[in-house]
Coordinates of C-alpha atoms in Angstrom, one line a residue:
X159 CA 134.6 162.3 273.7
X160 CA 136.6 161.6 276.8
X161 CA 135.4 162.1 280.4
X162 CA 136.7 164.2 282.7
X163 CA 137.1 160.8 285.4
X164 CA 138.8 159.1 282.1
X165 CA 140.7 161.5 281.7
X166 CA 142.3 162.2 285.3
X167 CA 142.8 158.8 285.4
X168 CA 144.4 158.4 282.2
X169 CA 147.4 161.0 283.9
X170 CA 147.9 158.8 287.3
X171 CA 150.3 156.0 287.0
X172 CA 149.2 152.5 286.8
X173 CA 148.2 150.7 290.6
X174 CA 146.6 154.4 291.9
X175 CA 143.7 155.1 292.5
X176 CA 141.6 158.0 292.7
X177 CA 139.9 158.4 296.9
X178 CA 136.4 157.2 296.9
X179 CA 134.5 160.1 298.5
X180 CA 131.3 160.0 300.3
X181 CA 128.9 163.0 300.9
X182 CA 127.0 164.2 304.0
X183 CA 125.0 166.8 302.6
X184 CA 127.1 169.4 300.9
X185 CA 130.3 168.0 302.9
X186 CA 132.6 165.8 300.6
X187 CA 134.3 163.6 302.9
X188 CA 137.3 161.5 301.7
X189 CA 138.0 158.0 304.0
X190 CA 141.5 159.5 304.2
X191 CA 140.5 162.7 305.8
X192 CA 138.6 160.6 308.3
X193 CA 140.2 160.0 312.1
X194 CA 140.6 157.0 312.5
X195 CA 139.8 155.1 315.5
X196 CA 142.2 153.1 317.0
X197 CA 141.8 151.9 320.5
X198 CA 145.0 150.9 321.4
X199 CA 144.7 149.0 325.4
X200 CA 148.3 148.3 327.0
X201 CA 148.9 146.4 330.2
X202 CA 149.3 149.5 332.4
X203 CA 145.0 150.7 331.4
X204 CA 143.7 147.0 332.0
X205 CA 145.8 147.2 335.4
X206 CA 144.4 150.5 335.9
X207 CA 140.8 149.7 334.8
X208 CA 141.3 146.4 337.4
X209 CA 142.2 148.7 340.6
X210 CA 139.6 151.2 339.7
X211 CA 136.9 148.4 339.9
X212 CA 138.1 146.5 342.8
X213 CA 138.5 149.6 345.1
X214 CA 134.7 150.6 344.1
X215 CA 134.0 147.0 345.0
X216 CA 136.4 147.2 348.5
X217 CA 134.3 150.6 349.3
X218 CA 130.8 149.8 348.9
X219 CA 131.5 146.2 350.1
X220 CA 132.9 147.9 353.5
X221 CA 129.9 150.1 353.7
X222 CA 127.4 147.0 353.5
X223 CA 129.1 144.9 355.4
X224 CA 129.3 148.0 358.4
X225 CA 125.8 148.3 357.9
X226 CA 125.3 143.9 358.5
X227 CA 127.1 144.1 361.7
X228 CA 125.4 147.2 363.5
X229 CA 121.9 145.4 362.2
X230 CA 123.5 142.6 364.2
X231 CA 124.7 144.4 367.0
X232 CA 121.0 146.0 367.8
X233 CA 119.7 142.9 367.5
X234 CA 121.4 140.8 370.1
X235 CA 121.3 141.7 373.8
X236 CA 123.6 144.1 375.6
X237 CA 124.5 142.3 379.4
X238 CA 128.0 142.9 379.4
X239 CA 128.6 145.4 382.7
X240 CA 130.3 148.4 382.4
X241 CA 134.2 148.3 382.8
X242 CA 134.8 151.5 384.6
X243 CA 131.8 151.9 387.1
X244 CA 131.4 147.9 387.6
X245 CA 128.0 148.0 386.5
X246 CA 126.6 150.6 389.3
X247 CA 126.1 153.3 387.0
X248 CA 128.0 156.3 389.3
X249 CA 131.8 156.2 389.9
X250 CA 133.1 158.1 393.0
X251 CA 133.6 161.8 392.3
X252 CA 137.1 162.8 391.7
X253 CA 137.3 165.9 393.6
X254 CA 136.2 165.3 397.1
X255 CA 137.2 161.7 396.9
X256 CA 133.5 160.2 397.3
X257 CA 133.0 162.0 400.5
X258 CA 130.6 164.8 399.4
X259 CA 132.4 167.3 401.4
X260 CA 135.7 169.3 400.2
X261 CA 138.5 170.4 402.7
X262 CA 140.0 173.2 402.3
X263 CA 143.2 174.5 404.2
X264 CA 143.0 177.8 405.2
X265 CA 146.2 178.1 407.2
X266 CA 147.2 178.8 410.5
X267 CA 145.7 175.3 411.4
X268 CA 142.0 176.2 410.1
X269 CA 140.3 174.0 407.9
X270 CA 137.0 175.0 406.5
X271 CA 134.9 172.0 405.2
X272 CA 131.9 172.8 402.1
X273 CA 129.6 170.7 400.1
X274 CA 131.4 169.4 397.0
X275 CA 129.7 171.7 393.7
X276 CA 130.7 168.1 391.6
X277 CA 128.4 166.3 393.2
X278 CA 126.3 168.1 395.2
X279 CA 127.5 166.6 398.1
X280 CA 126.3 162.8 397.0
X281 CA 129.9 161.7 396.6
X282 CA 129.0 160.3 393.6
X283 CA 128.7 161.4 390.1
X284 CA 127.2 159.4 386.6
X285 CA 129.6 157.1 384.9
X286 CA 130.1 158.8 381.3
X287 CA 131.3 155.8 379.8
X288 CA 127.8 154.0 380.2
X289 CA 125.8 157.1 381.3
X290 CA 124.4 155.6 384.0
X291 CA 123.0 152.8 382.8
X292 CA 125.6 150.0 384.3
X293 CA 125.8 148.2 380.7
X294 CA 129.1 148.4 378.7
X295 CA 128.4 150.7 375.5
X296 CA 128.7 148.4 372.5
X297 CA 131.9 148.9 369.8
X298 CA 131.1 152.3 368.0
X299 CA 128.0 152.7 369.4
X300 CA 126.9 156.7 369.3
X301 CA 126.7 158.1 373.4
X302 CA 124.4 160.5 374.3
X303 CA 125.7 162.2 377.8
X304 CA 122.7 162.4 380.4
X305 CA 122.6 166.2 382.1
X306 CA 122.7 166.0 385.5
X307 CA 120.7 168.8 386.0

């Protein structure tokens, strides 16, 4: 008696074969009903892949090497006097000139003279580019503003 494989294979022509299947639990799979995985790479994705990876490398390199210098910065000492008030610390005050007292023409040839409210009348008022300290502030350094008060 003939077999049902002999006999299917008795009806296909000669150089075809039958689909080897495999099973996954109930599943009958056939290798021709599997995707198959091709991983096809062209210049443009290595390219791609190469930028991706350098500019991660750029960014975290800029962030360490930031983080070197300011290390550096605080360690070294900070002489350098300050550009605007020449190392004093106070620059004169803008309104009444450095002379602590305001004039104010009333007309009719009157003029009425008052303590400057800038300064308080010291003529003077605290650099804010070094707060007071007479030391120029270091490239990026954070400034805190002293209140006069």
């Amino acid at each position: 008696m003939l077999s049902r494989s002999s006999v299917s294979s008795a009806r296909r022509p000669l150089g075809t074969t039958r689909p080897r299947t495999y099973t996954s639990g109930a599943v009958r799979l056939s290798r021709r009903s599997l995707p198959r995985c091709r991983a096809e790479i062209d210049i443009e994705t290595i390219a791609a892949g190469a930028a991706a990876l350098a500019g991660v490398a750029v960014g975290v390199g800029g962030m360490v090497w930031m983080e070197t210098q300011t290390d550096r910065s605080n360690e070294r000492e900070n002489d350098q006097a300050c550009f605007v008030c020449a190392g004093t610390g106070s620059i004169d005050c803008r309104y009444c000139e450095g002379n602590g007292v305001v004039r104010v023409d009333l007309g009719n040839g009157t003029v009425e003279e008052s303590t400057c409210i800038y300064c308080d009348g010291r003529g003077s008022i605290t650099c804010t580019n070094c707060n007071g300290s007479g030391l120029q502030p270091r490239f990026l350094d954070r400034r805190e503003f002293v209140d006069d008060d």
